[in-house]
Each structure stands twice: as structure tokens, then as C-alpha cells.
mmCIF file of C-alpha atoms in Angstrom:
data_model
loop_
_atom_site.group_PDB
_atom_site.id
_atom_site.type_symbol
_atom_site.label_atom_id
_atom_site.label_comp_id
_atom_site.label_asym_id
_atom_site.label_seq_id
_atom_site.Cartn_x
_atom_site.Cartn_y
_atom_site.Cartn_z
ATOM 1 C CA LYS A 842 -60.617 -198.961 -72.075
ATOM 2 C CA ASN A 843 -59.394 -195.631 -70.763
ATOM 3 C CA GLN A 844 -61.215 -192.854 -72.581
ATOM 4 C CA VAL A 845 -61.895 -189.136 -72.243
ATOM 5 C CA GLU A 846 -64.926 -187.692 -73.994
ATOM 6 C CA GLN A 847 -65.529 -183.961 -74.340
ATOM 7 C CA SER A 848 -68.659 -182.097 -75.302
ATOM 8 C CA PRO A 849 -69.649 -180.131 -77.157
ATOM 9 C CA GLN A 850 -67.174 -180.516 -80.011
ATOM 10 C CA SER A 851 -67.520 -176.818 -80.761
ATOM 11 C CA LEU A 852 -69.335 -173.865 -79.313
ATOM 12 C CA ILE A 853 -70.044 -170.287 -80.385
ATOM 13 C CA ILE A 854 -71.062 -167.690 -77.806
ATOM 14 C CA LEU A 855 -71.364 -163.935 -77.589
ATOM 15 C CA GLU A 856 -68.803 -161.915 -75.695
ATOM 16 C CA GLY A 857 -69.813 -161.473 -72.076
ATOM 17 C CA LYS A 858 -71.823 -164.679 -71.905
ATOM 18 C CA ASN A 859 -71.000 -167.673 -69.715
ATOM 19 C CA CYS A 860 -70.432 -171.216 -70.952
ATOM 20 C CA THR A 861 -69.700 -174.672 -69.621
ATOM 21 C CA LEU A 862 -67.592 -177.350 -71.237
ATOM 22 C CA GLN A 863 -67.970 -180.993 -70.297
ATOM 23 C CA CYS A 864 -65.473 -183.809 -69.843
ATOM 24 C CA ASN A 865 -66.477 -187.427 -69.060
ATOM 25 C CA TYR A 866 -63.853 -190.079 -68.467
ATOM 26 C CA THR A 867 -63.592 -193.800 -67.898
ATOM 27 C CA VAL A 868 -59.968 -193.737 -66.704
ATOM 28 C CA SER A 869 -59.259 -196.011 -63.775
ATOM 29 C CA PRO A 870 -57.571 -195.822 -61.352
ATOM 30 C CA PHE A 871 -57.851 -192.072 -61.443
ATOM 31 C CA SER A 872 -54.993 -189.797 -60.431
ATOM 32 C CA ASN A 873 -55.778 -186.285 -61.659
ATOM 33 C CA LEU A 874 -57.465 -184.269 -64.376
ATOM 34 C CA ARG A 875 -56.173 -181.150 -66.114
ATOM 35 C CA TRP A 876 -57.806 -178.622 -68.303
ATOM 36 C CA TYR A 877 -55.599 -177.079 -70.976
ATOM 37 C CA LYS A 878 -56.262 -174.065 -73.166
ATOM 38 C CA GLN A 879 -54.771 -174.073 -76.671
ATOM 39 C CA ASP A 880 -54.782 -170.866 -78.652
ATOM 40 C CA THR A 881 -54.616 -171.206 -82.427
ATOM 41 C CA GLY A 882 -51.063 -171.857 -83.585
ATOM 42 C CA ARG A 883 -49.748 -172.408 -80.056
ATOM 43 C CA GLY A 884 -49.141 -175.302 -77.708
ATOM 44 C CA PRO A 885 -51.594 -176.099 -74.891
ATOM 45 C CA VAL A 886 -51.240 -174.289 -71.572
ATOM 46 C CA SER A 887 -52.526 -175.686 -68.292
ATOM 47 C CA LEU A 888 -55.491 -173.878 -66.702
ATOM 48 C CA THR A 889 -56.075 -176.051 -63.680
ATOM 49 C CA ILE A 890 -55.473 -179.488 -62.183
ATOM 50 C CA MET A 891 -58.047 -181.451 -60.175
ATOM 51 C CA THR A 892 -57.258 -184.352 -57.874
ATOM 52 C CA PHE A 893 -59.594 -186.955 -56.454
ATOM 53 C CA SER A 894 -60.415 -184.972 -53.324
ATOM 54 C CA GLU A 895 -61.090 -181.659 -55.040
ATOM 55 C CA ASN A 896 -64.557 -180.628 -56.165
ATOM 56 C CA THR A 897 -64.003 -177.101 -57.411
ATOM 57 C CA LYS A 898 -61.021 -175.007 -58.400
ATOM 58 C CA SER A 899 -60.916 -171.548 -59.909
ATOM 59 C CA ASN A 900 -58.369 -169.705 -62.037
ATOM 60 C CA GLY A 901 -59.686 -166.230 -62.656
ATOM 61 C CA ARG A 902 -62.812 -166.487 -64.818
ATOM 62 C CA TYR A 903 -62.270 -170.220 -65.249
ATOM 63 C CA THR A 904 -63.839 -172.624 -62.739
ATOM 64 C CA ALA A 905 -63.312 -176.358 -62.979
ATOM 65 C CA THR A 906 -65.438 -178.913 -61.153
ATOM 66 C CA LEU A 907 -64.867 -182.613 -60.611
ATOM 67 C CA ASP A 908 -67.301 -185.339 -59.620
ATOM 68 C CA ALA A 909 -65.128 -188.400 -59.081
ATOM 69 C CA ASP A 910 -68.151 -190.617 -58.427
ATOM 70 C CA THR A 911 -69.733 -189.953 -61.813
ATOM 71 C CA LYS A 912 -66.348 -189.398 -63.474
ATOM 72 C CA GLN A 913 -67.332 -186.044 -64.849
ATOM 73 C CA SER A 914 -65.602 -182.681 -64.951
ATOM 74 C CA SER A 915 -66.718 -179.330 -66.247
ATOM 75 C CA LEU A 916 -64.987 -176.084 -67.094
ATOM 76 C CA HIS A 917 -67.111 -172.990 -66.603
ATOM 77 C CA ILE A 918 -66.072 -169.718 -68.213
ATOM 78 C CA THR A 919 -67.606 -166.584 -66.780
ATOM 79 C CA ALA A 920 -68.100 -163.312 -68.669
ATOM 80 C CA SER A 921 -66.372 -164.589 -71.781
ATOM 81 C CA GLN A 922 -63.877 -162.456 -73.679
ATOM 82 C CA LEU A 923 -62.673 -162.598 -77.261
ATOM 83 C CA SER A 924 -59.370 -163.950 -75.964
ATOM 84 C CA ASP A 925 -61.170 -167.015 -74.628
ATOM 85 C CA SER A 926 -61.535 -168.230 -78.221
ATOM 86 C CA ALA A 927 -59.431 -171.362 -78.198
ATOM 87 C CA SER A 928 -59.531 -175.121 -77.957
ATOM 88 C CA TYR A 929 -59.998 -176.531 -74.448
ATOM 89 C CA ILE A 930 -58.554 -179.949 -73.797
ATOM 90 C CA CYS A 931 -59.344 -182.263 -70.875
ATOM 91 C CA VAL A 932 -56.500 -184.591 -69.904
ATOM 92 C CA VAL A 933 -56.741 -187.406 -67.362
ATOM 93 C CA ARG A 934 -53.887 -189.239 -65.711
ATOM 94 C CA SER A 935 -54.217 -192.761 -64.360
ATOM 95 C CA ASN A 936 -52.404 -194.153 -61.341
ATOM 96 C CA GLN A 937 -51.799 -197.350 -63.239
ATOM 97 C CA ALA A 938 -48.108 -197.915 -63.815
ATOM 98 C CA GLY A 939 -47.049 -197.455 -67.403
ATOM 99 C CA THR A 940 -50.132 -195.486 -68.383
ATOM 100 C CA ALA A 941 -49.532 -192.170 -70.042
ATOM 101 C CA LEU A 942 -51.940 -189.263 -70.110
ATOM 102 C CA ILE A 943 -55.305 -189.763 -71.795
ATOM 103 C CA PHE A 944 -56.325 -186.773 -73.878
ATOM 104 C CA GLY A 945 -59.800 -185.667 -74.871
ATOM 105 C CA LYS A 946 -60.258 -184.371 -78.402
ATOM 106 C CA GLY A 947 -61.054 -180.901 -77.190
ATOM 107 C CA THR A 948 -63.843 -178.350 -77.441
ATOM 108 C CA THR A 949 -63.370 -175.457 -79.787
ATOM 109 C CA LEU A 950 -64.809 -172.262 -78.332
ATOM 110 C CA SER A 951 -65.438 -169.209 -80.450
ATOM 111 C CA VAL A 952 -66.370 -165.955 -78.730
ATOM 112 C CA SER A 953 -67.820 -163.325 -81.015
ATOM 113 C CA SER A 954 -68.491 -159.638 -80.447
ATOM 114 C CA ASP B 123 -40.869 -169.183 -67.085
ATOM 115 C CA VAL B 124 -40.486 -172.596 -68.626
ATOM 116 C CA LYS B 125 -39.591 -172.407 -72.210
ATOM 117 C CA VAL B 126 -39.943 -175.201 -74.731
ATOM 118 C CA THR B 127 -38.770 -174.338 -78.212
ATOM 119 C CA GLN B 128 -39.133 -176.240 -81.455
ATOM 120 C CA SER B 129 -36.771 -175.800 -84.352
ATOM 121 C CA SER B 130 -39.343 -174.868 -86.975
ATOM 122 C CA ARG B 131 -42.907 -173.520 -86.942
ATOM 123 C CA TYR B 132 -43.589 -174.663 -90.514
ATOM 124 C CA LEU B 133 -41.878 -177.355 -92.569
ATOM 125 C CA VAL B 134 -42.554 -178.741 -96.013
ATOM 126 C CA LYS B 135 -40.887 -182.002 -97.018
ATOM 127 C CA ARG B 136 -41.173 -184.463 -99.869
ATOM 128 C CA THR B 137 -42.268 -188.063 -99.552
ATOM 129 C CA GLY B 138 -39.345 -190.322 -98.675
ATOM 130 C CA GLU B 139 -37.197 -187.611 -97.115
ATOM 131 C CA LYS B 140 -35.692 -188.039 -93.668
ATOM 132 C CA VAL B 141 -37.067 -185.370 -91.372
ATOM 133 C CA PHE B 142 -35.683 -184.134 -88.066
ATOM 134 C CA LEU B 143 -37.796 -182.184 -85.601
ATOM 135 C CA GLU B 144 -35.869 -180.681 -82.706
ATOM 136 C CA CYS B 145 -37.144 -179.720 -79.281
ATOM 137 C CA VAL B 146 -35.228 -177.934 -76.529
ATOM 138 C CA GLN B 147 -36.360 -177.109 -72.995
ATOM 139 C CA ASP B 148 -34.550 -174.833 -70.589
ATOM 140 C CA MET B 149 -35.908 -175.926 -67.196
ATOM 141 C CA ASP B 150 -33.892 -179.074 -66.526
ATOM 142 C CA HIS B 151 -36.987 -181.259 -66.917
ATOM 143 C CA GLU B 152 -36.519 -185.009 -66.750
ATOM 144 C CA ASN B 153 -39.450 -185.911 -68.992
ATOM 145 C CA MET B 154 -39.917 -185.011 -72.618
ATOM 146 C CA PHE B 155 -42.679 -185.968 -75.029
ATOM 147 C CA TRP B 156 -43.559 -185.866 -78.701
ATOM 148 C CA TYR B 157 -47.203 -185.657 -79.805
ATOM 149 C CA ARG B 158 -48.986 -185.214 -83.051
ATOM 150 C CA GLN B 159 -52.269 -183.346 -83.254
ATOM 151 C CA ASP B 160 -54.809 -183.907 -85.995
ATOM 152 C CA PRO B 161 -58.322 -182.489 -86.420
ATOM 153 C CA GLY B 162 -60.915 -184.736 -84.842
ATOM 154 C CA LEU B 163 -58.267 -186.963 -83.256
ATOM 155 C CA GLY B 164 -56.764 -184.683 -80.633
ATOM 156 C CA LEU B 165 -53.278 -185.134 -79.263
ATOM 157 C CA ARG B 166 -51.676 -188.550 -79.602
ATOM 158 C CA LEU B 167 -48.434 -189.565 -77.965
ATOM 159 C CA ILE B 168 -45.685 -190.726 -80.299
ATOM 160 C CA TYR B 169 -42.707 -191.224 -77.981
ATOM 161 C CA PHE B 170 -41.532 -190.058 -74.590
ATOM 162 C CA SER B 171 -38.343 -190.057 -72.607
ATOM 163 C CA TYR B 172 -37.787 -190.107 -68.867
ATOM 164 C CA ASP B 173 -34.027 -189.732 -69.003
ATOM 165 C CA VAL B 174 -31.108 -189.167 -71.283
ATOM 166 C CA LYS B 175 -30.683 -191.963 -73.843
ATOM 167 C CA MET B 176 -33.942 -193.498 -72.653
ATOM 168 C CA LYS B 177 -37.090 -193.704 -74.781
ATOM 169 C CA GLU B 178 -40.488 -195.309 -74.559
ATOM 170 C CA LYS B 179 -43.060 -195.851 -77.285
ATOM 171 C CA GLY B 180 -46.311 -194.019 -77.039
ATOM 172 C CA ASP B 181 -49.577 -194.840 -78.754
ATOM 173 C CA ILE B 182 -48.479 -194.282 -82.378
ATOM 174 C CA PRO B 183 -44.723 -194.865 -82.733
ATOM 175 C CA GLU B 184 -44.806 -196.469 -86.171
ATOM 176 C CA GLY B 185 -42.796 -194.537 -88.734
ATOM 177 C CA TYR B 186 -41.026 -192.457 -86.093
ATOM 178 C CA SER B 187 -37.913 -192.690 -83.975
ATOM 179 C CA VAL B 188 -36.459 -190.400 -81.324
ATOM 180 C CA SER B 189 -33.128 -189.406 -79.869
ATOM 181 C CA ARG B 190 -32.238 -187.911 -76.512
ATOM 182 C CA GLU B 191 -28.503 -187.443 -76.212
ATOM 183 C CA LYS B 192 -28.735 -184.485 -73.814
ATOM 184 C CA LYS B 193 -31.254 -183.776 -71.074
ATOM 185 C CA GLU B 194 -32.516 -180.581 -72.652
ATOM 186 C CA ARG B 195 -32.942 -181.852 -76.205
ATOM 187 C CA PHE B 196 -35.386 -184.409 -77.651
ATOM 188 C CA SER B 197 -35.456 -185.079 -81.363
ATOM 189 C CA LEU B 198 -38.194 -186.696 -83.415
ATOM 190 C CA ILE B 199 -37.090 -188.420 -86.611
ATOM 191 C CA LEU B 200 -39.257 -189.423 -89.532
ATOM 192 C CA GLU B 201 -37.089 -191.993 -91.288
ATOM 193 C CA SER B 202 -38.960 -191.817 -94.574
ATOM 194 C CA ALA B 203 -41.674 -189.176 -94.554
ATOM 195 C CA SER B 204 -45.073 -190.105 -95.927
ATOM 196 C CA THR B 205 -48.119 -187.974 -96.698
ATOM 197 C CA ASN B 206 -50.040 -189.455 -93.751
ATOM 198 C CA GLN B 207 -47.446 -187.881 -91.472
ATOM 199 C CA THR B 208 -48.640 -184.431 -92.424
ATOM 200 C CA SER B 209 -49.658 -183.038 -89.062
ATOM 201 C CA MET B 210 -48.975 -180.618 -86.213
ATOM 202 C CA TYR B 211 -46.176 -181.910 -84.019
ATOM 203 C CA LEU B 212 -45.998 -180.777 -80.416
ATOM 204 C CA CYS B 213 -43.139 -181.286 -78.008
ATOM 205 C CA ALA B 214 -43.647 -181.129 -74.250
ATOM 206 C CA SER B 215 -41.543 -181.415 -71.108
ATOM 207 C CA SER B 216 -42.210 -181.902 -67.413
ATOM 208 C CA LEU B 217 -40.545 -182.632 -64.132
ATOM 209 C CA ALA B 218 -40.697 -186.222 -62.932
ATOM 210 C CA GLY B 219 -43.820 -187.216 -60.995
ATOM 211 C CA GLY B 220 -47.444 -187.927 -61.795
ATOM 212 C CA MET B 221 -48.825 -184.518 -60.807
ATOM 213 C CA ARG B 222 -46.419 -182.517 -62.879
ATOM 214 C CA GLU B 223 -47.705 -180.176 -65.560
ATOM 215 C CA GLN B 224 -46.528 -180.721 -69.113
ATOM 216 C CA TYR B 225 -45.236 -177.566 -70.785
ATOM 217 C CA PHE B 226 -45.739 -177.512 -74.522
ATOM 218 C CA GLY B 227 -43.762 -175.948 -77.310
ATOM 219 C CA PRO B 228 -45.464 -173.873 -80.043
ATOM 220 C CA GLY B 229 -45.659 -176.793 -82.460
ATOM 221 C CA THR B 230 -44.305 -177.588 -85.904
ATOM 222 C CA ARG B 231 -46.734 -177.777 -88.783
ATOM 223 C CA LEU B 232 -45.256 -180.425 -91.086
ATOM 224 C CA THR B 233 -46.549 -180.895 -94.598
ATOM 225 C CA VAL B 234 -45.349 -183.897 -96.607
ATOM 226 C CA THR B 235 -46.007 -183.646 -100.324
#
């Protein structure tokens, strides 16, 4: 069964610290993986997309990694800011015809001062 | 910038009422989607549409219907609202193609009493 598991479920860190969010998936055949950021009361916004051949991709202080062999991805946030407080959602697309996106349940990050 | 708008941010309806949630996108996207988002369950796909007057069931279509009469507008209909349909409803749109990012609206928080 196609599944996307994210950990931790929630995380609290101090402003300025780094953190890493994990995403493990069992989706096959794999097409791509996106990380979305969802601020409270808003819709998700894409941070980055990873394809099979990509290992690392950065978007400012956000760096996503992908290990297609172990089917794991991580999102690393550097020098966290209060505005990073949000839910981060990992979404995987399969190449299988008729398969929609498979969403993880998200990690809620709280950055405190 | 892509803009996806939803008709209401907050909505309160009574059990048994017929409810219409409207979504409009301004970027000529072929694909449109309706999701619901619940704590601990993440985003779940209700219905999607790849073209005008075309619709496909998602993972949880029971109790819902949709309408897409124009390319830019996708409506979600709750034929007879029930309390278990209290949720955050998110609309999204994208260009055709597997790599395309989905752009989300701000969401409608629906409460059924």
C-alpha cells in the first residue's frame, strides 16, 4: 500500500536552532516528492520538489534531501526563525496511472523565542 | 502569481442543509482538486477534475459531489451536511502533468451543527 510517514509529529525548537524533519515513503513506482509548508489558517505552499535523480535541493534556509534507495527524504531548516512555525507536509507522487498524490500527515514545527 | 480563492473562510451550517463551497483559480489551470484536512489525518482527496464537466472520485467521495461548468471554477457540494463533515476544506489547482505543483486556496473552515 502506498504510504507516506512523517516524523516527528510535532517539534518545538528555539529560534536560531536547526532542525530536521523526516519523511519515509513506500510509494512505488516513484515519480517525485514535494515538501509543502502550511502556515496556520492558510493553504499549503510548495517549498521544493525532488525527483528520482536528485539528492539535495535548497530553497533559502530549507534544504531537502532524497535517498531513493531507502525511500527517505528529509527537510533541514537552518537558523530557524519565528516565521518557520508551521506544518510541513511531505507529498509523494507515483508514476502509476490513476494514482493521485499521497500525503503525509505533516510535522508541526513551533519556533519559540 | 497564481491565485486560488475560496468563497468563504468560515461557514456554519445545520445538519441536513445543502452546502456549496466555491473555488476559483485565475491561471487557466486544467486540474482542480478538493481536499479535506483533519487533525491527525492530514489532507485527503475528495474529488478532482482534469477538464471542464469532468470529475473523478478521490479517496473519500462519499457524501460529496462536485461541479465544474467552467475551467476556472470548481464547486464542492455537500448534499445533506452531517456533523462528521465538519472540517477544513482546501481547494487546489495545477497545470496538467505529473510534475506540476498544486496551488492551494486559503481553505474554508466548515462547522456543521
